Every structure is written in C-alpha cells, then in structure tokens.
Amino acid sequence: MASRSSAVEIFLDKIGLERYRSRLESQGYQTVFDLCLIEERDLDLLSIRDPEHRAKILEAAAVLDIEEWLKHLGLESENYIEGFRAEQINTIRDLKQREINEDLLDSLEIMIPGHRKRVKWAATFLKWHSAEEPDTSLVVVGYWGQPPGLVDNQHPFLCVPGYLKSDTGEGTLSSQLIHFIVDSGSDVVTASESLIAELQLPYLRNVESRGAHAAADKPIYRGVIKLGTEEMQVEVMPESINSVGNVVMRRFKHYINETLHRWLKDQPHEEETE
C-alpha cells in the first residue's frame, strides 16, 4: 500500500520544488500550520537562497487553501468550508486580513463551543504572527532573477509571477503561470505572438513602437493580467519576452529589497473615498 503524501510534499510538489522536502521536514516544518508561518527568515535558516524559489514558497504559503487549514484543525468533516467560501475566505492570506470576532464566527456558522474556540485562537495566532509584517495588503511576491529566455544575461531583472487572460473572471482563457519582467519604461504588457493567438485576444489598433535602434509598426491587443487575486485590463503588444509595464506598476505600492519585490494593494486615502 502506497504511503500517504505529507503536507509538505504536496505543498512543494504544486510549485515544482520537491527538492526541498527533506530539508523542510528535517528542520521541523512538517504540517500545514508550519507552512502557514513560513517567512523570509525561515528560508534563510533553511539555506534556500534562490530568489525565484524563495518567492514561490512565500507566495504558495500565503495562498494555501483554507480547506487545508481546516483539515489541520481536524474540522474537515464539519462542513465549515462552505461558510468560509461564502465569506470569501479562500486562502490563508484572506484569513489574515479578516477581523476574527464573534460576528465572523457566527457568519461562518461555527457554533460548537470547542470548534469555535479552536478556530478563533488558531486564526488569531496567524494574525498575531503577521502583525509586524509590511505586507498585510500583499498581492504577489516578485523577485530578482532571470526569466525564461534570458538565461545568459549578466544582470538580474525584477520578475513577477502572473497570468495573461482573455477577460476577467472565471471561465475565460488563461495562460499557464508566466514570469514577467518588470519593465517600468514600457506602457504595455508584452507577450509572445503565439500566446496572444492562443488566448484569442481582440485586436485594438496598430502603434509605432520605438526600440533602441529602429521603430516598428506593432499591433495592440486587449487582455487581462492577473497578479495574485488582482485582475486588470491591459494593452498587450507582441514581443519575444513577457513583461509588464508602468501602467500595471502604478496600480500598486511596492516594497523592494535585495531579494524580493512585494506588490501591495494601493489603498485609497480616506479623503479620496468620501
């Protein structure tokens, strides 16, 4: 009989980093709850240095499905997951951003006293653990690295994982995960001609694109870029390298250090929302 896969094995398998399984498990990172708490200093202790790998692990930990967390609490058979989904609490990140109070527990229909206490204190601990982190409005984690197609380049680029889609919402055509270069000097998103055709992006117009040595007439298409849970309509130009420009960057706040690039929701000021 085949052995049951561990939480860490499943977690790493989803992001293609199974190589780190023994390293995590040997250092005590063995449960879903351990994974929920992973942060940069843990990756330092684990000697995980690759910026792309670090970004993948941190992002995957933030978007762990809330159902896995409920299973860890031993509550998978209580049908509580439907209440969490109804409250738009689908990931650990969603849970950390909510106020854990009696009203929320009522809305989640967690009425059994022991279960109520278990959920309340486990969720409160997660919020406490992240209280001093600068990413309570974190959308996605980028990194310094070499995207596919530029492996021989001498200098690292800021990169961000995301998706190019035909439209907003579910049920639309979508790419596989793309590692975009962040190009602050560009006004558009760029993607390969084959991907634009595959997603059936609608044509908008032609523009003159000026390169380093010459200008060229290029078509512009309408598409949607998805970073984390955020989606926005963008103009897409065919190029050999996938990139996002300043139009996308301006939609977010940014926290950049020597290894990671955190994309944060740009919350409107109170006077702007009145």
CSV table of C-alpha atoms in Angstrom, one decimal:
chain,number,residue,atom,x,y,z
A,1,MET,CA,0.0,0.0,0.0
A,2,ALA,CA,1.4,3.4,-1.0
A,3,SER,CA,2.2,5.8,1.8
A,4,ARG,CA,0.2,8.9,2.2
A,5,SER,CA,1.8,12.1,0.9
A,6,SER,CA,2.8,14.5,3.6
A,7,ALA,CA,1.5,18.1,3.7
A,8,VAL,CA,5.0,19.4,2.9
A,9,GLU,CA,5.4,17.0,0.0
A,10,ILE,CA,2.0,18.1,-1.5
A,11,PHE,CA,2.8,21.8,-0.9
A,12,LEU,CA,6.2,21.6,-2.6
A,13,ASP,CA,5.0,19.4,-5.5
A,14,LYS,CA,2.5,22.0,-6.5
A,15,ILE,CA,5.2,24.6,-7.1
A,16,GLY,CA,7.8,22.2,-8.5
A,17,LEU,CA,10.2,22.5,-5.6
A,18,GLU,CA,10.1,18.9,-4.3
A,19,ARG,CA,13.9,19.1,-3.9
A,20,TYR,CA,13.4,20.9,-0.6
A,21,ARG,CA,11.1,18.4,1.1
A,22,SER,CA,13.7,16.7,3.2
A,23,ARG,CA,15.3,20.0,4.2
A,24,LEU,CA,12.0,21.4,5.5
A,25,GLU,CA,10.9,18.2,7.2
A,26,SER,CA,14.2,17.6,8.9
A,27,GLN,CA,14.0,21.1,10.4
A,28,GLY,CA,10.5,20.6,11.8
A,29,TYR,CA,8.4,22.2,9.0
A,30,GLN,CA,6.0,19.2,8.8
A,31,THR,CA,2.4,20.4,9.0
A,32,VAL,CA,0.1,22.8,7.2
A,33,PHE,CA,0.3,25.1,10.2
A,34,ASP,CA,4.1,25.2,9.9
A,35,LEU,CA,3.8,26.2,6.2
A,36,CYS,CA,1.3,29.0,7.1
A,37,LEU,CA,4.0,30.6,9.2
A,38,ILE,CA,6.9,30.4,6.8
A,39,GLU,CA,8.6,33.8,6.2
A,40,GLU,CA,11.9,35.0,4.9
A,41,ARG,CA,13.9,34.4,8.0
A,42,ASP,CA,12.8,30.7,7.9
A,43,LEU,CA,14.1,30.5,4.3
A,44,ASP,CA,17.4,31.9,5.5
A,45,LEU,CA,17.7,29.3,8.2
A,46,LEU,CA,16.9,26.6,5.6
A,47,SER,CA,19.6,28.0,3.3
A,48,ILE,CA,17.1,28.4,0.5
A,49,ARG,CA,18.9,31.2,-1.4
A,50,ASP,CA,17.5,31.2,-4.9
A,51,PRO,CA,15.3,34.3,-5.2
A,52,GLU,CA,12.8,32.7,-7.5
A,53,HIS,CA,12.4,29.6,-5.2
A,54,ARG,CA,12.0,31.9,-2.2
A,55,ALA,CA,9.3,33.9,-3.9
A,56,LYS,CA,7.4,30.8,-5.0
A,57,ILE,CA,7.5,29.3,-1.5
A,58,LEU,CA,6.3,32.6,0.2
A,59,GLU,CA,3.5,33.1,-2.3
A,60,ALA,CA,2.4,29.5,-2.1
A,61,ALA,CA,2.3,29.7,1.8
A,62,ALA,CA,0.2,32.9,1.6
A,63,VAL,CA,-2.4,31.3,-0.8
A,64,LEU,CA,-2.7,27.9,0.9
A,65,ASP,CA,-6.3,26.8,0.6
A,66,ILE,CA,-8.3,27.4,3.8
A,67,GLU,CA,-9.6,23.9,3.5
A,68,GLU,CA,-6.1,22.5,4.2
A,69,TRP,CA,-6.0,24.7,7.3
A,70,LEU,CA,-9.4,23.3,8.5
A,71,LYS,CA,-8.1,19.8,7.9
A,72,HIS,CA,-5.1,20.6,10.1
A,73,LEU,CA,-7.5,21.7,12.8
A,74,GLY,CA,-9.4,18.4,12.5
A,75,LEU,CA,-12.5,20.1,11.2
A,76,GLU,CA,-12.7,18.9,7.6
A,77,SER,CA,-15.8,16.8,8.3
A,78,GLU,CA,-17.9,19.5,9.8
A,79,ASN,CA,-18.8,21.3,6.5
A,80,TYR,CA,-17.4,24.6,7.8
A,81,ILE,CA,-15.6,25.1,4.5
A,82,GLU,CA,-18.9,26.3,2.9
A,83,GLY,CA,-19.1,29.1,5.4
A,84,PHE,CA,-15.6,30.2,4.7
A,85,ARG,CA,-16.1,30.2,1.0
A,86,ALA,CA,-19.3,32.2,1.4
A,87,GLU,CA,-17.3,34.8,3.4
A,88,GLN,CA,-14.7,35.0,0.6
A,89,ILE,CA,-12.1,33.4,2.9
A,90,ASN,CA,-10.4,31.1,0.5
A,91,THR,CA,-6.7,31.3,1.4
A,92,ILE,CA,-4.5,31.9,4.5
A,93,ARG,CA,-4.0,35.4,3.2
A,94,ASP,CA,-7.7,36.0,3.2
A,95,LEU,CA,-8.0,34.8,6.8
A,96,LYS,CA,-5.1,37.0,8.0
A,97,GLN,CA,-6.9,40.1,6.5
A,98,ARG,CA,-10.2,39.5,8.4
A,99,GLU,CA,-11.1,40.6,11.9
A,100,ILE,CA,-11.6,37.4,14.0
A,101,ASN,CA,-14.6,38.2,16.2
A,102,GLU,CA,-17.8,36.6,17.4
A,103,ASP,CA,-19.8,38.1,14.5
A,104,LEU,CA,-17.5,36.4,11.9
A,105,LEU,CA,-17.7,33.1,13.7
A,106,ASP,CA,-21.5,33.4,13.7
A,107,SER,CA,-21.4,34.1,9.9
A,108,LEU,CA,-19.2,31.0,9.5
A,109,GLU,CA,-21.8,29.0,11.4
A,110,ILE,CA,-19.3,27.6,13.8
A,111,MET,CA,-21.5,27.1,16.8
A,112,ILE,CA,-19.9,24.1,18.7
A,113,PRO,CA,-18.0,25.8,21.6
A,114,GLY,CA,-14.9,23.7,21.3
A,115,HIS,CA,-14.7,24.2,17.5
A,116,ARG,CA,-15.4,27.9,17.9
A,117,LYS,CA,-12.5,28.3,20.3
A,118,ARG,CA,-10.2,26.2,18.2
A,119,VAL,CA,-10.8,28.3,15.0
A,120,LYS,CA,-10.7,31.6,16.9
A,121,TRP,CA,-7.3,31.0,18.6
A,122,ALA,CA,-5.7,29.4,15.6
A,123,ALA,CA,-6.8,32.3,13.3
A,124,THR,CA,-5.8,34.9,15.9
A,125,PHE,CA,-2.3,33.3,16.2
A,126,LEU,CA,-1.9,33.6,12.4
A,127,LYS,CA,-2.9,37.3,12.6
A,128,TRP,CA,-0.6,37.9,15.5
A,129,HIS,CA,2.3,36.2,13.7
A,130,SER,CA,1.9,38.6,10.7
A,131,ALA,CA,1.1,41.7,12.7
A,132,GLU,CA,4.6,43.3,12.2
A,133,GLU,CA,4.9,42.3,8.6
A,134,PRO,CA,4.7,45.1,6.0
A,135,ASP,CA,2.5,43.0,3.6
A,136,THR,CA,-1.0,42.9,5.1
A,137,SER,CA,-2.2,44.1,1.7
A,138,LEU,CA,0.2,41.8,-0.2
A,139,VAL,CA,-0.9,40.9,-3.7
A,140,VAL,CA,2.0,38.9,-5.0
A,141,VAL,CA,5.7,38.4,-4.4
A,142,GLY,CA,8.2,39.0,-7.2
A,143,TYR,CA,12.0,38.5,-7.2
A,144,TRP,CA,15.3,39.4,-8.7
A,145,GLY,CA,16.2,36.8,-11.3
A,146,GLN,CA,16.5,35.6,-14.8
A,147,PRO,CA,13.2,34.9,-16.6
A,148,PRO,CA,12.9,32.2,-19.3
A,149,GLY,CA,14.6,33.3,-22.5
A,150,LEU,CA,17.2,35.5,-20.8
A,151,VAL,CA,19.3,32.9,-19.0
A,152,ASP,CA,22.6,34.3,-20.4
A,153,ASN,CA,22.0,37.8,-19.2
A,154,GLN,CA,24.6,39.1,-16.8
A,155,HIS,CA,22.3,41.2,-14.6
A,156,PRO,CA,19.1,40.2,-12.8
A,157,PHE,CA,15.7,41.6,-13.6
A,158,LEU,CA,12.8,42.2,-11.3
A,159,CYS,CA,10.3,39.5,-12.2
A,160,VAL,CA,6.7,38.8,-11.1
A,161,PRO,CA,4.7,35.7,-11.5
A,162,GLY,CA,1.2,36.1,-13.0
A,163,TYR,CA,-1.2,35.1,-15.7
A,164,LEU,CA,-2.4,36.6,-19.0
A,165,LYS,CA,-6.1,36.1,-19.7
A,166,SER,CA,-8.7,36.8,-22.3
A,167,ASP,CA,-11.1,38.5,-19.9
A,168,THR,CA,-11.8,39.0,-16.2
A,169,GLY,CA,-13.5,36.4,-14.0
A,170,GLU,CA,-13.7,32.6,-14.1
A,171,GLY,CA,-14.2,30.5,-17.2
A,172,THR,CA,-12.0,32.6,-19.5
A,173,LEU,CA,-9.0,31.6,-21.5
A,174,SER,CA,-5.8,31.9,-19.4
A,175,SER,CA,-2.1,31.2,-19.8
A,176,GLN,CA,-0.1,29.0,-17.6
A,177,LEU,CA,1.9,30.8,-14.9
A,178,ILE,CA,4.2,33.3,-16.5
A,179,HIS,CA,7.3,35.0,-15.0
A,180,PHE,CA,7.0,38.6,-16.4
A,181,ILE,CA,9.9,41.0,-16.5
A,182,VAL,CA,9.0,44.3,-14.8
A,183,ASP,CA,9.7,47.0,-17.4
A,184,SER,CA,9.0,50.4,-15.8
A,185,GLY,CA,9.8,52.1,-19.1
A,186,SER,CA,7.0,50.4,-21.1
A,187,ASP,CA,3.4,51.4,-21.3
A,188,VAL,CA,2.1,48.0,-22.2
A,189,VAL,CA,2.2,44.3,-21.3
A,190,THR,CA,4.2,42.2,-23.8
A,191,ALA,CA,3.7,38.5,-24.7
A,192,SER,CA,4.6,36.2,-27.5
A,193,GLU,CA,2.5,36.2,-30.7
A,194,SER,CA,1.7,32.5,-30.1
A,195,LEU,CA,0.2,33.2,-26.7
A,196,ILE,CA,-1.8,36.2,-27.9
A,197,ALA,CA,-3.3,33.9,-30.6
A,198,GLU,CA,-3.9,31.1,-28.2
A,199,LEU,CA,-5.8,33.4,-25.8
A,200,GLN,CA,-7.7,35.0,-28.8
A,201,LEU,CA,-7.0,38.5,-27.6
A,202,PRO,CA,-9.1,41.1,-29.5
A,203,TYR,CA,-7.1,43.4,-31.8
A,204,LEU,CA,-7.4,47.2,-30.9
A,205,ARG,CA,-5.1,49.1,-33.2
A,206,ASN,CA,-1.5,49.5,-34.5
A,207,VAL,CA,1.1,51.8,-33.0
A,208,GLU,CA,4.6,52.8,-33.7
A,209,SER,CA,6.9,51.0,-31.3
A,210,ARG,CA,10.4,52.7,-30.9
A,211,GLY,CA,13.2,50.4,-30.0
A,212,ALA,CA,16.9,51.1,-29.3
A,213,HIS,CA,17.8,51.3,-33.0
A,214,ALA,CA,14.6,51.5,-35.0
A,215,ALA,CA,10.9,52.0,-35.0
A,216,ALA,CA,8.3,49.3,-36.0
A,217,ASP,CA,4.6,49.2,-36.6
A,218,LYS,CA,3.1,46.9,-33.9
A,219,PRO,CA,-0.4,45.6,-33.3
A,220,ILE,CA,-2.0,46.2,-29.9
A,221,TYR,CA,-4.5,43.8,-28.3
A,222,ARG,CA,-6.7,43.9,-25.3
A,223,GLY,CA,-6.1,41.4,-22.5
A,224,VAL,CA,-6.3,41.0,-18.7
A,225,ILE,CA,-3.3,40.4,-16.4
A,226,LYS,CA,-3.8,38.6,-13.1
A,227,LEU,CA,-1.3,39.1,-10.3
A,228,GLY,CA,-2.3,37.2,-7.2
A,229,THR,CA,-6.0,37.7,-6.9
A,230,GLU,CA,-6.0,41.1,-8.7
A,231,GLU,CA,-7.1,41.4,-12.3
A,232,MET,CA,-6.9,44.4,-14.6
A,233,GLN,CA,-7.4,45.1,-18.3
A,234,VAL,CA,-4.2,45.9,-20.2
A,235,GLU,CA,-3.0,46.6,-23.7
A,236,VAL,CA,-0.8,43.8,-25.0
A,237,MET,CA,1.9,44.0,-27.6
A,238,PRO,CA,3.6,41.0,-29.2
A,239,GLU,CA,7.3,40.6,-28.2
A,240,SER,CA,9.6,37.6,-27.6
A,241,ILE,CA,9.9,38.4,-23.9
A,242,ASN,CA,6.9,38.5,-21.4
A,243,SER,CA,6.8,41.8,-19.5
A,244,VAL,CA,4.6,44.2,-17.5
A,245,GLY,CA,4.9,47.9,-17.8
A,246,ASN,CA,4.4,51.0,-15.7
A,247,VAL,CA,0.6,51.0,-16.3
A,248,VAL,CA,0.4,47.9,-14.2
A,249,MET,CA,3.0,49.0,-11.7
A,250,ARG,CA,1.1,52.2,-10.9
A,251,ARG,CA,-1.9,50.2,-9.7
A,252,PHE,CA,0.1,49.0,-6.7
A,253,LYS,CA,2.5,50.1,-4.0
A,254,HIS,CA,5.9,48.4,-3.9
A,255,TYR,CA,8.4,47.1,-1.3
A,256,ILE,CA,11.7,46.0,-2.9
A,257,ASN,CA,14.8,44.7,-1.2
A,258,GLU,CA,17.8,42.8,-2.4
A,259,THR,CA,15.9,39.6,-3.0
A,260,LEU,CA,12.2,40.2,-3.2
A,261,HIS,CA,9.6,42.6,-4.7
A,262,ARG,CA,6.4,42.8,-2.8
A,263,TRP,CA,3.4,44.1,-4.7
A,264,LEU,CA,0.9,45.7,-2.3
A,265,LYS,CA,-2.7,46.9,-2.8
A,266,ASP,CA,-2.7,50.7,-3.2
A,267,GLN,CA,-5.4,51.6,-0.7
A,268,PRO,CA,-7.1,54.9,-1.4
A,269,HIS,CA,-6.8,57.7,1.1
A,270,GLU,CA,-9.9,58.5,3.2
A,271,GLU,CA,-10.4,61.9,1.6
A,272,GLU,CA,-10.5,60.2,-1.8
A,273,THR,CA,-13.2,57.8,-0.8
A,274,GLU,CA,-15.6,60.2,0.8
